[in-house]
Amino acid sequence: MTDLERILTRVERPARYVGGELNTIIKDWERVPVRIVFAFPDVYEVGMSHLGMHILYHVVNSRDDALMERVFAPWIDMEREMRREGLPLFSLESHRSVCDFDVVAFTLQYELSYTNVLNMLELAGIPLECRARDSGMPLVVAGGPCAFNPEPLAPFLDAVFLGEGEEALHDLVEVVHRYKGGGREELLMALARVPGVYVPRFYQPEYGADGGFRRIVAQAGVPAKVVKRVVRDLDRAPYPLRPIVPYLEAVHDRAVLEVFRGCTRGCRFCQAGAIYRPVREKRPETLLDQAEALLSNTGYRELSLSSLSTTDYSHIKELVAELVERYGNEPVNVSLPSLRVDSFAVELARSVQGVRKSSLTFAPEAGTQRLRNVINKQVTERDLLQTVETAFAAGWMRLKLYFMLGLPTETLEDVDGIARLARMVLDKGRECGAPKGRLAVTVSTSSFVPKPHTPFQWEPQAPLPVLRERQAFLQGRLKGKNLVYRWHDPETSFVEAVFARGDRRLAPALRRAVELGCRLDGWRECFRFDLWQQAFAETGIDPGAYAYRSYGYTDALPWDHLDSGIDREFLTREHAQALAGETTRDCRNDQCTGCGLCPNLEIEPYVAEAGTGAPV
Amino acid sequence: MPRFRLCYRQEGRARYVSHLDIVRAFERATRRAGLRLLYSQGFNPRPKLTFAAPLAVGVSGCREYLDLELEEEREPVEVLEALRSNLPDGLVPVAVRVVADGPALMSLVDRTRYLAVGPVPEGFDARALQAELAAFLSRGEIVVERRSAKGLKRKNIRPGIYSLRAGINGGKLCLSMELKAGAGNVRPDEVLKALGERLPLVPDDFAVLRTALMSRDNQLLWGGKGDGE
């Protein structure tokens, strides 16, 4: 028995750590010059549900000169055993130590996974600070949505990839190959010249006498602003048609078909809607071919049509009808991850779901029309009631409604509006004759977190006591038969807000939190707010100064040097309109809203045309 | 509808996969292989796929069995080949045959054989080990604790140990056991743990392999005598 084998007998779900799943790629280590390990800073079941990982695994492994393996954050029991036996973090494919790879590539999906990034580096035996790593150590890089403000992680990351990775990863492989065996500094300088790559050590922040962030200065030879990368033709972009099929049940345990990227609805709180612009659809015939390949290569019984707002796909009705026609008897279920609040969406859900055993979820986000206008969520009370009526009439009895607490300008009246809406929905259910025993309306709230590159990036987060008070208020108003209220802990949202808009001065606090034992913070049973407070206190950080900070339009922002392609003027205009309660149309069908992205990146939205020869 | 019995090995990385996940892996493999499994009727259709005996996580099996029912007649060799090219590494089909309708596969299993391989306890040779095992088995009661939904339970495993032999092979201690399956079952790790109380051995150091599943009349599920395979 090896050390690993012995450890595996003592941990929960050892299959998380060993690999060997269907469609895994194991290459001959000695014959491949560039070796990358994709590091997902959360547990296996979460990481394996992430489409980006499957895409990059496919992109890198399709090259002869590179390989990509995987590693995930170990659960607490595994970490304890690894530390006890002195076993360093290892990849799933070849069971090699992570520090043997040329590149460790993290994805930053969520601020609360930052402690896992540091903990994984430490478990791998890789010095945390870039400056302490010599050329014999792997290059540590990161991408993903949080890469749009990676400043709190800046001292730990050699390079950060902004935007979509399909093409940028090829550049990474080539640069690493060319500079292999050479000095770290030359390699980093070459990377800093690749479009979309940000090498934090070449950028120095400056702070004012008052302690405020003043600006960030790029050293000579690197771009002053790093602009995100974007895939121009999504229809022809590489797509993983032989994704790894986990043995363990992943969070999303199904085949995933990405129908389009980007979303132009323009919800003002939404970072994904900002950083994944413009909308790029795939053609229906491409999607049908990909669906066929995915199902026959995986054996999944569920196909999920994925995007930020799948109901918006130009040919969604025809696509779904064709998929149900082809696979409905297999039996393969087609699933829609997010539903727009309208009857069309319910009809669509009905057409894919023969048996309506599950619940339907809608996200009005705010309780009053006034506040929905502020956030540009263009859903009226009438829309919602009509939609739920269609849903109840179609036989659904359990509905879930998502809202946010603490949105800019929110008052108690808006919070009360959530309860009022929920009761109206419930009444509709009774009106439609849903049986009392099975009717259920679940309200879920999360706390608003201001995110960089959105029109709300200047806004403060609502103070913790206010969030708690509003939650308690809502709890009181949502008591009653057939009503369920669920909420996210505001403390986690507070830490999320601190890091979302943080600067480099947070790095020591993050490091201290890891030393104190913070990790897997996204898991309620692991999150330790007391340890976070201790870490902030010991490193002299006032977390409230980050979360509750209100920025002026002319204030420097710690992420000003990172360019999502959207004009700052557009964001200020959107912010002003939000406060005035004015909405902005979707650019998909109406006229251009002038966000600046298309001219800035020299790209155009692509909406698939109808009747291009396919049976759809 | 035809019912096929598959004999397969579960080894390498696949031994860390739980039984429930193995069931899903086989279901997906049949779909990829274009074998049309029969599904139960009803709200939540389940595939007609039944296993002889779940394998504990971490334990390999070199003669595991499952029955699958298909919508259509197929040659056993076709089924075998189709599965061979569609299962992940570590799930290795060995043979397929058609079986007549009969009792559920699981109800046939009465006893199981295991081989546990680990380090030789310090200061013991083969003869000394045999003597220890004889003394161990001569006890009327061997009590272990087993965790169940209702908490820890004490359990006498002696009646469920049909045989236990030790040998030293290539410098390794090889323990072969024949244990009760089904009601009153005994698990190999329980035997190792109980042995660890009188011998200096650590159960975690042992690699465990299930070598056979047998019915009450000492027949292998495959047919043929238990000793003949």
CSV table of C-alpha atoms in Angstrom, one decimal, chain A residues 258-267 270 272-273 279 281 305-316 336-342 344-345 348 377 586 588:
chain,number,residue,atom,x,y,z
A,258,GLU,CA,-23.7,26.0,-24.1
A,259,VAL,CA,-26.2,27.7,-26.5
A,260,PHE,CA,-24.8,31.2,-26.3
A,261,ARG,CA,-22.4,33.4,-24.4
A,262,GLY,CA,-23.2,36.9,-23.0
A,263,CYS,CA,-26.4,38.5,-21.9
A,264,THR,CA,-27.6,41.9,-22.8
A,265,ARG,CA,-30.5,42.3,-20.4
A,266,GLY,CA,-28.4,44.7,-18.5
A,267,CYS,CA,-29.3,44.0,-14.9
A,270,CYS,CA,-24.9,41.5,-12.6
A,272,ALA,CA,-21.6,38.2,-15.6
A,273,GLY,CA,-23.8,40.3,-17.8
A,279,VAL,CA,-24.0,38.1,-27.0
A,281,GLU,CA,-25.1,32.6,-30.2
A,305,LEU,CA,-29.1,24.1,-22.3
A,306,SER,CA,-26.7,26.5,-20.7
A,307,SER,CA,-26.2,30.2,-20.9
A,308,LEU,CA,-26.9,33.3,-18.7
A,309,SER,CA,-30.5,33.4,-20.0
A,310,THR,CA,-31.3,30.5,-22.2
A,311,THR,CA,-34.9,31.5,-22.9
A,312,ASP,CA,-33.5,34.4,-24.8
A,313,TYR,CA,-31.9,32.2,-27.5
A,314,SER,CA,-33.2,33.3,-30.8
A,315,HIS,CA,-34.4,29.8,-31.8
A,316,ILE,CA,-35.1,28.4,-28.4
A,336,LEU,CA,-33.3,24.8,-18.8
A,337,PRO,CA,-31.2,26.1,-15.9
A,338,SER,CA,-32.8,29.6,-15.6
A,339,LEU,CA,-36.2,30.7,-16.6
A,340,ARG,CA,-37.2,34.2,-17.6
A,341,VAL,CA,-40.3,35.5,-15.9
A,342,ASP,CA,-42.8,35.1,-18.7
A,344,PHE,CA,-43.2,31.8,-22.9
A,345,ALA,CA,-40.6,30.4,-20.5
A,348,LEU,CA,-41.0,26.1,-22.9
A,377,LYS,CA,-34.8,44.0,-14.0
A,586,ASP,CA,-32.0,45.2,-24.0
A,588,ARG,CA,-30.4,42.3,-28.4
